[in-house]
Every structure is written in C-alpha cells, then in structure tokens.
PDB file of C-alpha atoms in Angstrom:
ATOM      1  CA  UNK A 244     105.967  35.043 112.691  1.00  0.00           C
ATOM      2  CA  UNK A 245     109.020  33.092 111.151  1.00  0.00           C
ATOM      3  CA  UNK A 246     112.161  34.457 110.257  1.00  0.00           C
ATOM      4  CA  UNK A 247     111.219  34.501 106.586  1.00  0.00           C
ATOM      5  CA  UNK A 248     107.846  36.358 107.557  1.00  0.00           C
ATOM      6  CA  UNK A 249     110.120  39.459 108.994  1.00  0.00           C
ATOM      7  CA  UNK A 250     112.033  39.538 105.909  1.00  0.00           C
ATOM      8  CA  UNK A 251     108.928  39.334 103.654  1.00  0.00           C
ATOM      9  CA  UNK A 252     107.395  41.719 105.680  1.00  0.00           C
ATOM     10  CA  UNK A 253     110.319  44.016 105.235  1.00  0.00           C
ATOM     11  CA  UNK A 254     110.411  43.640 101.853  1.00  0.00           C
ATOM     12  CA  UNK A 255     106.743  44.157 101.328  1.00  0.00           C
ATOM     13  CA  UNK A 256     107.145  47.176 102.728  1.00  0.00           C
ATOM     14  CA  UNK A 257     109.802  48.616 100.859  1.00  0.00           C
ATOM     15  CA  UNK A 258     112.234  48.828 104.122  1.00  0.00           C
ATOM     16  CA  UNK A 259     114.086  45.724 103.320  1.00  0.00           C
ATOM     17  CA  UNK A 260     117.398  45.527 104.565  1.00  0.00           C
ATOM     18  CA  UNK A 261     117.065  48.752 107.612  1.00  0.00           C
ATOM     19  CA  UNK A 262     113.956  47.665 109.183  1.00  0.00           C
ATOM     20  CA  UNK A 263     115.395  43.973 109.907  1.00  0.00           C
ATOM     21  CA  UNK A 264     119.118  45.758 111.351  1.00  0.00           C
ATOM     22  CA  UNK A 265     116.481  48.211 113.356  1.00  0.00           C
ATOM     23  CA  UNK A 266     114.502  45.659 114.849  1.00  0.00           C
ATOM     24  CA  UNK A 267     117.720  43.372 115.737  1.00  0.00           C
ATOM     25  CA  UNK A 268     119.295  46.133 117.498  1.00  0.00           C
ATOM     26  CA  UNK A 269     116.354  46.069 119.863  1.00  0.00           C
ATOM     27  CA  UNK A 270     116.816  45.210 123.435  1.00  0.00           C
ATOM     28  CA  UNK A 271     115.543  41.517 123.453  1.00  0.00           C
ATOM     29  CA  UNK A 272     113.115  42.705 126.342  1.00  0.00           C
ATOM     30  CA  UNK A 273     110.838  45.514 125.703  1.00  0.00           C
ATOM     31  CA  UNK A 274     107.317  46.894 126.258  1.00  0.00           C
ATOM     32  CA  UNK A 275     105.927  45.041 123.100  1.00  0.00           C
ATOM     33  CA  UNK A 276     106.872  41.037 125.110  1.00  0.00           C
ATOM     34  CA  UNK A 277     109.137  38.887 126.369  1.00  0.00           C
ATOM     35  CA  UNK A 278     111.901  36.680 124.768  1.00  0.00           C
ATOM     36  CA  UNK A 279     111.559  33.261 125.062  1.00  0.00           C
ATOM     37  CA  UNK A 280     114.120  32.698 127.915  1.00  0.00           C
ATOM     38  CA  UNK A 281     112.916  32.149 131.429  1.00  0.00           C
ATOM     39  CA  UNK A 282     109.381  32.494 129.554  1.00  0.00           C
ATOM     40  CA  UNK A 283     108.961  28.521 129.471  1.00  0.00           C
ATOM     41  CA  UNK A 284     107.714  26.951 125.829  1.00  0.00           C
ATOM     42  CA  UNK A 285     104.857  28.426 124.140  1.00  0.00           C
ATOM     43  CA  UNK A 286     103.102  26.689 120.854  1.00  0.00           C
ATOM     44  CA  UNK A 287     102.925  28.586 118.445  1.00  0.00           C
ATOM     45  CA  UNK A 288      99.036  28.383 118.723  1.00  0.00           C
ATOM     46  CA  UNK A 289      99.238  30.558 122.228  1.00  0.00           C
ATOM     47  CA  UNK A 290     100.364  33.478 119.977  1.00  0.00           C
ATOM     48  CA  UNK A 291      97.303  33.328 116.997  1.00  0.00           C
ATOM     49  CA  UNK A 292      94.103  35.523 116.872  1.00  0.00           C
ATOM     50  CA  UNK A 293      91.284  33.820 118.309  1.00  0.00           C
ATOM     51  CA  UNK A 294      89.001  32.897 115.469  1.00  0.00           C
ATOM     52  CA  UNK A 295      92.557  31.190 114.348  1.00  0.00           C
ATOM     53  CA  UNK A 296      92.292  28.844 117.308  1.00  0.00           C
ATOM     54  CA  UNK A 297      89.029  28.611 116.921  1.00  0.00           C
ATOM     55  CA  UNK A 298      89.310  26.935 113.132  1.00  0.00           C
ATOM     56  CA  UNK A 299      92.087  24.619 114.933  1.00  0.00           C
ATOM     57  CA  UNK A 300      90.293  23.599 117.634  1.00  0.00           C
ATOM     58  CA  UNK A 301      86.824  22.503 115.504  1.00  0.00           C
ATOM     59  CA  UNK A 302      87.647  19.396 113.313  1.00  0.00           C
ATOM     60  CA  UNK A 303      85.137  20.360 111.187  1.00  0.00           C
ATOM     61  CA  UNK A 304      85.724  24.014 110.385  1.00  0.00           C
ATOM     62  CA  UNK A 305      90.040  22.804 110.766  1.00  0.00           C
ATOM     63  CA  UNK A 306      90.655  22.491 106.709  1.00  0.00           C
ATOM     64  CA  UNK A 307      93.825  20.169 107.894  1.00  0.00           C
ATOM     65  CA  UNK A 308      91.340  17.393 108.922  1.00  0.00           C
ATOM     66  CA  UNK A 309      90.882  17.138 104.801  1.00  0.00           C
ATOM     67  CA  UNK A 310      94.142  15.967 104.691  1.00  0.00           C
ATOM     68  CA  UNK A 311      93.918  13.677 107.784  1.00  0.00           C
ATOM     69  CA  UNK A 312      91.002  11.937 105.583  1.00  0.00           C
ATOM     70  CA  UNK A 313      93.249  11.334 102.455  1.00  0.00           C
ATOM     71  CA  UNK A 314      95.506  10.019 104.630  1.00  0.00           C
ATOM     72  CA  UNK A 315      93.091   7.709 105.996  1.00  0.00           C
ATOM     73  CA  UNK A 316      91.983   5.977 102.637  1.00  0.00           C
ATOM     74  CA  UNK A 317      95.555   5.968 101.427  1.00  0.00           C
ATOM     75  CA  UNK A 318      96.509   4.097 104.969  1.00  0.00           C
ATOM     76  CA  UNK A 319      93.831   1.576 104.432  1.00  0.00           C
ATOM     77  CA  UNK A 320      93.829   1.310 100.357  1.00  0.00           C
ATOM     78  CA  UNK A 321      96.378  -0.846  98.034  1.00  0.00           C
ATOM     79  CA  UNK A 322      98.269   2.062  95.974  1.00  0.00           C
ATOM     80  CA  UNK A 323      98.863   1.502  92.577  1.00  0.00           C
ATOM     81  CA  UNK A 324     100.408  -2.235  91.522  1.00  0.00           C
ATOM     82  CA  UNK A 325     101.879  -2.382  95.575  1.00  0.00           C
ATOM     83  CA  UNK A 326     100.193  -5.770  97.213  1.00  0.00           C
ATOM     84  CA  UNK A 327     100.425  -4.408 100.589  1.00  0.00           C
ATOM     85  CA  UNK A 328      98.805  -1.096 102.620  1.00  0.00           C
ATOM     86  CA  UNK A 329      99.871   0.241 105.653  1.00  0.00           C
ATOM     87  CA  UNK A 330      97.363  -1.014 108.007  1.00  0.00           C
ATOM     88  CA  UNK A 331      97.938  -4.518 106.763  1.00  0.00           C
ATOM     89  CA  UNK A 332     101.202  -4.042 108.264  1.00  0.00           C
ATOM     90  CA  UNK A 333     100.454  -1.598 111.249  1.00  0.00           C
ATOM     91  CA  UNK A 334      96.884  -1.780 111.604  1.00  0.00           C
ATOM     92  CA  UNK A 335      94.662   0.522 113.118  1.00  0.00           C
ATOM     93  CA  UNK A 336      96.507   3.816 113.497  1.00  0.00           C
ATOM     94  CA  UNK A 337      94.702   5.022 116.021  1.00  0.00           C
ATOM     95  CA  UNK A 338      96.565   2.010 118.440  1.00  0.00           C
ATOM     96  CA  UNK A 339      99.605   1.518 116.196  1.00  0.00           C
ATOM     97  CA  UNK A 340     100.753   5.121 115.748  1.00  0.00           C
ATOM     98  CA  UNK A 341      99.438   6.317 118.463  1.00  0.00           C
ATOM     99  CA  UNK A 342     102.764   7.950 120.047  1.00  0.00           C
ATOM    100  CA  UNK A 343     104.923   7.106 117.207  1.00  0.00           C
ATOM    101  CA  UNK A 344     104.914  10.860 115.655  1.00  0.00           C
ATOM    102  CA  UNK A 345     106.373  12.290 119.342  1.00  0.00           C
ATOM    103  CA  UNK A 346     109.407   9.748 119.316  1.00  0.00           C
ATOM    104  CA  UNK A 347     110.943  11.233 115.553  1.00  0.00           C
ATOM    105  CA  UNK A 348     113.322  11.607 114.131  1.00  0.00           C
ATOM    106  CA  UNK A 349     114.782   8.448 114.600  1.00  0.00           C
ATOM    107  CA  UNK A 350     117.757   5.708 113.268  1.00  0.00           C
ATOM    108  CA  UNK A 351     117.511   4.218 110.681  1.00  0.00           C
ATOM    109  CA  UNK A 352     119.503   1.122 110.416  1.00  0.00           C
ATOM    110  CA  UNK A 353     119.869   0.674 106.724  1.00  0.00           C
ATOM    111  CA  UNK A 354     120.666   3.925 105.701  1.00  0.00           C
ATOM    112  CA  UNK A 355     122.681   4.750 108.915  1.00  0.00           C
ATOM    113  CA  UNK A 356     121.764   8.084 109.983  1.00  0.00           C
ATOM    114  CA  UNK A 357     118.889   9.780 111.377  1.00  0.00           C
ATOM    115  CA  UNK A 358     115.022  10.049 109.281  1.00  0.00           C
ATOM    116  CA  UNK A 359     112.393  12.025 110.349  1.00  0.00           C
ATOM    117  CA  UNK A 360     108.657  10.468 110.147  1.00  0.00           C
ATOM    118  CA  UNK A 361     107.756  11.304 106.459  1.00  0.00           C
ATOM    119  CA  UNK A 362     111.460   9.959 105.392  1.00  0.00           C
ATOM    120  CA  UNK A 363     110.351   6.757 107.328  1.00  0.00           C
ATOM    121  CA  UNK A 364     107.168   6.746 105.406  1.00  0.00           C
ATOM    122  CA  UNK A 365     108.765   7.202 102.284  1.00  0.00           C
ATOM    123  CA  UNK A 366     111.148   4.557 103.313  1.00  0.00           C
ATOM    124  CA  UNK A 367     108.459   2.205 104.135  1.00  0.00           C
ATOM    125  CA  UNK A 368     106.674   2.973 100.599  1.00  0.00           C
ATOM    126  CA  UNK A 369     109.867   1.906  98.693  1.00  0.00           C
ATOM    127  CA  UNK A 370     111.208  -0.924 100.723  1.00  0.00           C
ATOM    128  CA  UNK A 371     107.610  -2.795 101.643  1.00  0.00           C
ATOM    129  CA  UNK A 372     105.892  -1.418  98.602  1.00  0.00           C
ATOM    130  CA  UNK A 373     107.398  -1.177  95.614  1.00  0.00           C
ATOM    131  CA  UNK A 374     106.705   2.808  95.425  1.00  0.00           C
ATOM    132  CA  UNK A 375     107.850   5.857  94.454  1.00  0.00           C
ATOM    133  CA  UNK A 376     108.658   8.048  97.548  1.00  0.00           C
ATOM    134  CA  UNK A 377     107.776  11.176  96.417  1.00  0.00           C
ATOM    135  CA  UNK A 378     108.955  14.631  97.933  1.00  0.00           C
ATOM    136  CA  UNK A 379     108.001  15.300 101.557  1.00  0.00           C
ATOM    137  CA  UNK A 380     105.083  17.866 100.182  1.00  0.00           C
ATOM    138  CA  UNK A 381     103.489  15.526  97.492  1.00  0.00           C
ATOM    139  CA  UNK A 382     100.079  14.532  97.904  1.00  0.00           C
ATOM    140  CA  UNK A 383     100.745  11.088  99.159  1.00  0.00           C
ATOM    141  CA  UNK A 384     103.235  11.918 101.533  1.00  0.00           C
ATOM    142  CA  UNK A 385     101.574  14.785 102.982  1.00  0.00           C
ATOM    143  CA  UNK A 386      98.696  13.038 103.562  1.00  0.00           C
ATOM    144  CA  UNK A 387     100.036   9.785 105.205  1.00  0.00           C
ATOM    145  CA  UNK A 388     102.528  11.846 107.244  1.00  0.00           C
ATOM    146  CA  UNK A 389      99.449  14.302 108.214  1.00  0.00           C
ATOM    147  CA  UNK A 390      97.286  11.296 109.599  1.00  0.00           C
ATOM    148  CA  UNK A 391     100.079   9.503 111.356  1.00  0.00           C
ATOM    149  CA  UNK A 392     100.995  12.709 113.313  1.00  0.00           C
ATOM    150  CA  UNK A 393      97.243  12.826 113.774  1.00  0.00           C
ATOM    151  CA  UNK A 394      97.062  10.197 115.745  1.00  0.00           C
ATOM    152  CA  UNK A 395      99.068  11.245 118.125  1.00  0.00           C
ATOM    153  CA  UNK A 396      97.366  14.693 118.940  1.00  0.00           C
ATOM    154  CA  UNK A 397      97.419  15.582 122.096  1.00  0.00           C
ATOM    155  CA  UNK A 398     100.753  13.302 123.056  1.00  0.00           C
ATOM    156  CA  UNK A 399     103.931  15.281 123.877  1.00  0.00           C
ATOM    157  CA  UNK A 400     106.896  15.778 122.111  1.00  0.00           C
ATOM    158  CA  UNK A 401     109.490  12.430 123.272  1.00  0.00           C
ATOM    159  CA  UNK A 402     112.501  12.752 121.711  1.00  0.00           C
ATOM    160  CA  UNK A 403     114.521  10.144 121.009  1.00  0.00           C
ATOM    161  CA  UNK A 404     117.009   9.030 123.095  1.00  0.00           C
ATOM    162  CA  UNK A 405     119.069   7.027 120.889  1.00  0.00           C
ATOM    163  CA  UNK A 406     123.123   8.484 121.360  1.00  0.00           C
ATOM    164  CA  UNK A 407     123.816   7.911 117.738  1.00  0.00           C
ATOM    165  CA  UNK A 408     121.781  11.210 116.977  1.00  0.00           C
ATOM    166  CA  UNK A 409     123.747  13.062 119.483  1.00  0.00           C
ATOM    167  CA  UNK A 410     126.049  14.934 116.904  1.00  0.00           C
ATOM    168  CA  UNK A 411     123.678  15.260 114.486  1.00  0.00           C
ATOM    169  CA  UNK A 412     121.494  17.283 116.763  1.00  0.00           C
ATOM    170  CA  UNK A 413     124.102  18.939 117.384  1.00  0.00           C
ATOM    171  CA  UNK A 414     125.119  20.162 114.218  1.00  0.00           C
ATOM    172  CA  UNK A 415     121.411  21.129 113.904  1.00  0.00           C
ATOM    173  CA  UNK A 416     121.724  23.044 116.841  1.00  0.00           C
ATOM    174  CA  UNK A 417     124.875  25.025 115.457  1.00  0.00           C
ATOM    175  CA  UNK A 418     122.461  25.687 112.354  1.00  0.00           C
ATOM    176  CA  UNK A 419     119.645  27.083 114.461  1.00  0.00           C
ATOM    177  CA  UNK A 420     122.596  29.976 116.468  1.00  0.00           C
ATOM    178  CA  UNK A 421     124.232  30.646 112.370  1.00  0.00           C
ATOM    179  CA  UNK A 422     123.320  33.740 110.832  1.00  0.00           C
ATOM    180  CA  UNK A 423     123.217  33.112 107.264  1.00  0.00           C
ATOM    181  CA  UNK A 424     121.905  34.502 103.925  1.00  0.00           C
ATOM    182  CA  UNK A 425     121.686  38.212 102.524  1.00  0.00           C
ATOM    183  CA  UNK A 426     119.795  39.651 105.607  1.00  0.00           C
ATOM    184  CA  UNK A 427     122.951  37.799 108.319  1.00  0.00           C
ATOM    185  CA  UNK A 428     119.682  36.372 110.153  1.00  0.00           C
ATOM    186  CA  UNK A 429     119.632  33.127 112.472  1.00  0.00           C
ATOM    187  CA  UNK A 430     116.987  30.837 113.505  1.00  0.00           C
ATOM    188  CA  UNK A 431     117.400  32.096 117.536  1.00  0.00           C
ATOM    189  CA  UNK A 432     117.603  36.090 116.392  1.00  0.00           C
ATOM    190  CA  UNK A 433     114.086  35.644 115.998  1.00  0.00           C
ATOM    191  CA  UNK A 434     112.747  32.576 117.733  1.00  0.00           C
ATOM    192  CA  UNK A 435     114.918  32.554 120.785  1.00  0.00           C
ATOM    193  CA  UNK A 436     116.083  36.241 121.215  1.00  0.00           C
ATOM    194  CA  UNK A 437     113.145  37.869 120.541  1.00  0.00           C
ATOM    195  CA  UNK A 438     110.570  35.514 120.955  1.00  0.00           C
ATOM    196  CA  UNK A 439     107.607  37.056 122.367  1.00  0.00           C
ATOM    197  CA  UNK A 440     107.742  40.664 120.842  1.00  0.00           C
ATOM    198  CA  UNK A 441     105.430  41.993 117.880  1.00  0.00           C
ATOM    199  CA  UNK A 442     106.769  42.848 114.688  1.00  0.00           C
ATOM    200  CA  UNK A 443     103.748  43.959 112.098  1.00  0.00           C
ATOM    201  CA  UNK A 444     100.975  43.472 114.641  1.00  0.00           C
ATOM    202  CA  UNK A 445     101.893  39.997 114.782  1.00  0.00           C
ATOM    203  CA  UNK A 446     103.847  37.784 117.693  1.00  0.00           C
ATOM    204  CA  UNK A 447     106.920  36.538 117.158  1.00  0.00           C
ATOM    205  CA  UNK A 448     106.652  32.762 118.549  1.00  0.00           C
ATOM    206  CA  UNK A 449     109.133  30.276 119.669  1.00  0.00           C
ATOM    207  CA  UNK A 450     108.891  28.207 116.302  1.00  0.00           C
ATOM    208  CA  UNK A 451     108.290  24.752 117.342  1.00  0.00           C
ATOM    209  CA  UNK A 452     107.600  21.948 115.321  1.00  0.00           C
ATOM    210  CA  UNK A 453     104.807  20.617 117.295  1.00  0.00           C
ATOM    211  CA  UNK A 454     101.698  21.081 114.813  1.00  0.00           C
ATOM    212  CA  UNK A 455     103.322  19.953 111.505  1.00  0.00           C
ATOM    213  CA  UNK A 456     102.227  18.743 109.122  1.00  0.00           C
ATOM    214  CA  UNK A 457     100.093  22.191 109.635  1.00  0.00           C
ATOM    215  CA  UNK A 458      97.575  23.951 107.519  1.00  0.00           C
ATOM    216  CA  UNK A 459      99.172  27.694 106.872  1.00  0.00           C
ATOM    217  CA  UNK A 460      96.770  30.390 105.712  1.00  0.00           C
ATOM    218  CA  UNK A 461      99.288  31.998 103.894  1.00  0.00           C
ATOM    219  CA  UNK A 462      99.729  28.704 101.794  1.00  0.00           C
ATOM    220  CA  UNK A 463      95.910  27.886 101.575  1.00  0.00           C
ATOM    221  CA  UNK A 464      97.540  24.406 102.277  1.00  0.00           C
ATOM    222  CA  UNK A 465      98.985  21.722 104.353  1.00  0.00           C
ATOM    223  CA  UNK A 466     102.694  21.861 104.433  1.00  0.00           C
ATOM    224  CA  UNK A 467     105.201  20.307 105.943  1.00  0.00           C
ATOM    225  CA  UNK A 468     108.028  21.193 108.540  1.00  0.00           C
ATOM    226  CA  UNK A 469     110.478  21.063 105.441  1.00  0.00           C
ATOM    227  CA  UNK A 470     108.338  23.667 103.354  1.00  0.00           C
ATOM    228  CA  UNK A 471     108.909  26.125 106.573  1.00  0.00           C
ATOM    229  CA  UNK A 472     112.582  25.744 106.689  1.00  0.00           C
ATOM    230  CA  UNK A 473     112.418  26.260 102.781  1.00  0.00           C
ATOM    231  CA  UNK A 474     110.495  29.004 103.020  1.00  0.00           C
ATOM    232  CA  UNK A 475     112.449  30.562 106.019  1.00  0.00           C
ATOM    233  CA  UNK A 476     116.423  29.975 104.180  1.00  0.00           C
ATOM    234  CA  UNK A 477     114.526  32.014 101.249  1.00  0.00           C
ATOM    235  CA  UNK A 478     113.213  34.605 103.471  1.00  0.00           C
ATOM    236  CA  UNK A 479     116.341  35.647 105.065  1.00  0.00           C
ATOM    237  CA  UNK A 480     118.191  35.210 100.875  1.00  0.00           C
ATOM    238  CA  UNK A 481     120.093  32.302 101.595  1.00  0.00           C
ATOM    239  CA  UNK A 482     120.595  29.256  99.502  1.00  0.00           C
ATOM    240  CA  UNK A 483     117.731  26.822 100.006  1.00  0.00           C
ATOM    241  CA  UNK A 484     119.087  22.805 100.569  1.00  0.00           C
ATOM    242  CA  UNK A 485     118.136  20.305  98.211  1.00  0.00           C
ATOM    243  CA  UNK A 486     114.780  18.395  99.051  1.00  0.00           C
ATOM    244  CA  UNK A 487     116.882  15.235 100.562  1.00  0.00           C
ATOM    245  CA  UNK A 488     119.523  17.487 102.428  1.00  0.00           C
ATOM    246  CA  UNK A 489     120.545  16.063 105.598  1.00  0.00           C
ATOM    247  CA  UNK A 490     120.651  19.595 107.308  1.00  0.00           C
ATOM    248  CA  UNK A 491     116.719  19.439 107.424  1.00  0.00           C
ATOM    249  CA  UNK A 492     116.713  16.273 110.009  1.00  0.00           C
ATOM    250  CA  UNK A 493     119.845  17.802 111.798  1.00  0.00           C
ATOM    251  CA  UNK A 494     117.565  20.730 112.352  1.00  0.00           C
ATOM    252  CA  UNK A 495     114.068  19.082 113.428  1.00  0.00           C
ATOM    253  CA  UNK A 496     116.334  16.944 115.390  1.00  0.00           C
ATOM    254  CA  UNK A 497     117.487  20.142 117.621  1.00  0.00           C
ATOM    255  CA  UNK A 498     113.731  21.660 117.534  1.00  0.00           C
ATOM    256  CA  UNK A 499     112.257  18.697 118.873  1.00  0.00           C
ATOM    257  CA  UNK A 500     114.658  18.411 121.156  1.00  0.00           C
ATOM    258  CA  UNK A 501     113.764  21.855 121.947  1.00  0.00           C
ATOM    259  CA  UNK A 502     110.094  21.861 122.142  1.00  0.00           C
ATOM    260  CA  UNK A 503     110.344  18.480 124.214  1.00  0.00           C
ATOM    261  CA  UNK A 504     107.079  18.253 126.613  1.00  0.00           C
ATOM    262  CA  UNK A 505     104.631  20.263 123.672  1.00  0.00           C
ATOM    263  CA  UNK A 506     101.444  18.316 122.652  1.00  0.00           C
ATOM    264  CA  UNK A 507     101.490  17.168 119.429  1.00  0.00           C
ATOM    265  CA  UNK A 508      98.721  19.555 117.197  1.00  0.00           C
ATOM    266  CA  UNK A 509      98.732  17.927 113.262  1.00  0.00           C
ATOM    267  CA  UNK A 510      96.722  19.243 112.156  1.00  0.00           C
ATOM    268  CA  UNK A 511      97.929  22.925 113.413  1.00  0.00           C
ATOM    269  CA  UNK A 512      96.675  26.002 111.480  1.00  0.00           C
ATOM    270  CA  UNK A 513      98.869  29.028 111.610  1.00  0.00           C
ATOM    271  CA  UNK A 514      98.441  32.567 109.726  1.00  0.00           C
TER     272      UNK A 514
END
C-alpha cells in the first residue's frame, strides 16, 4: 500500500485525519510485521495475494503484456509523417535494450541534467523523429516505455554511476525523508518506517520502482512510475508537480538507487 492508499483509505472510511496520526504513532515494530530496516529489499510483488502473482507471473492472463504488444508494433512501425522507427535505429529490442531499462535515469548531454527512460524516449521521438513527445502516460509513450522495460525483465536494478547525478539524487532523497501536504506524511513514514506492517488487511511494501511501467488494478491500466508519485502527493493533500517537474527524476533517481539489486518486473501488476 502507498502512502496515498493510507490516506484514501482513511478517508474512505470517514477517519481521515486521526486514523493516519494513530497509525504513525505506532511503534515501527509490532505484531502485525517488520519495517523495512535490517529486513533486506522486498518487491513489492512479495507482499500481493497469490492469485495477484499468479496474473503477473502468466504472460497470458498478465493484462500488462497488452501493452508490451503496442509497444512492439509502435517499435517496429513508421509513426505518422516520421521516416525513421526505433528498431531501424536500435534494432531488435530484445539484444539492444536488453539491460538498458536497469541503468536509468541517466545524463543527458543536451539538456544537461538527468532523464529517466520514457523522457529519453520522448527525447528520441522529437530529436530523431520529428514527433510530438507526449506526456509520460499517453498511449505512445506508455507503450514504448512498457516494452523497453520489458526487455529487460528479469535484469537487476544498475544504477547509474555517472557523478553528475550525485546531487540530484540527493535532493530526491531529501524529498523521499519530507513530510509534506495536509496529512504532514513522507515517502519513508510509510515505505521505510513502517514497511512491512498491515494497514486495511493489506501490507505496507517498501515502494520500489522495479515493475513500472505496471498494470494497477485499481487503475484497470498501465501506468507509469510518474502516475504513482501523482497519485501519492494527492493522497497525502499536497500540491501535485507539473508533468515535466524535475522533482520526479530527482526522486526515481533516489528509489533506484534504493532498490539497487531488484529484478526488473514491467510488466508488474499490483492491487
């Protein structure tokens, strides 16, 4: 459960505000789990029901793999008036991209400043292309971003080592300890501190990015990292960054750098 499920969850059930300041006040360690610490990392698919792992496991009951084709005929098929595709460039993806989803985000030269991999796919639609980016949930982008991740299942997180992303992980992981919004939460309340315990019948996990883009069956949908992060600033009533805010790479910077040594999922499915 993320940090905007416990305040939708609270909210749901009429408790708002006093059920979240209850369940804070907990000792981190209790009957119900274990916080994160010392536990070692834990996808979040350790924490589902089984049929859940189940649907993620079988590519043809997993409604992500969907996705993973669009991406496939958009990799291999001219898009609108643009001369080139993507495998005329990269070729086949299963070779090409095959670790390049575990090494993001990255530099990026031009712009000067870290991109994460659907940036860099958006990059290479407008710069090699002669297309319109699109935002990191439209169909095109989810798609190509959802097979390039693909195909690199079952490779572990790498982050990149490059120093000039040093401070800007940084700063994302001064975003993940700041309590912020309405409900004063922070990223590690839940996903560090208390990682591990049940809140609703459900387990709290460590909140890696390791299966996105994922399939969510709250969202009857593939979404992407940047649609969680959205969705968590409005659980806890905070104000939600633009769509092109630079505090969304500072953060996947710091939880990749966190979840370092997790296979790679995409497609995931989570509750």
């Amino acid at each position: 459960m993320k940090v905007g499920d416990l305040a939708s969850l609270a909210a749901v059930q009429g408790l708002g505000r006093p059920l979240l300041a209850l369940f804070l006040a907990l000792p981190c360690a209790t009957a119900l789990g274990q916080p994160a610490a010392g536990a070692g990392l834990r996808s979040g698919f350790d924490t589902m029901s089984a049929p859940t792992q189940a649907m993620q496991r079988d590519d043809a009951a997993n409604p992500g793999m969907l996705t993973v084709s669009d991406g496939a005929k958009r990799w291999a098929q001219p898009e609108g008036n643009a001369q080139r595709t993507c495998a005329g460039c990269h070729g086949e993806a299963s070779v090409s991209m095959k670790t390049a989803a575990a090494r993001y985000p990255r530099w990026d030269e031009r712009l000067n400043r870290p991109v994460g991999l659907s940036q860099r796919i958006a990059l290479c639609r407008q710069r090699y292309q002669g297309l319109d980016a699109g935002l990191p949930d439209s169909a095109a982008q989810l798609a190509l971003t959802t097979f390039v991740a693909h195909a690199a299942r079952g490779v572990s997180l790498q982050p990149d080592t490059d120093p000039r992303l040093a401070p800007w992980r940084e700063r994302g992981r001064a975003r993940f300890d700041q309590r912020m919004g309405q409900l004063d939460l922070s990223c590690a309340a839940c996903h560090d501190e208390r990682a591990g315990l049940r809140l609703g019948g459900a387990t709290i996990p460590q909140g890696h990015p390791n299966g996105y883009p994922l399939y969510r069956l709250e969202w009857q949908a593939v979404g992407s990292l940047q649609r969680r992060l959205r969705n968590c600033l409005t659980g806890v009533r905070a104000e939600v960054w633009p769509s092109d805010a630079i505090e969304y790479i500072e953060l996947e910077l710091h939880l990749t750098h966190r979840a370092a040594g997790l296979v790679i999922e995409t497609p995931a499915v989570r509750p």
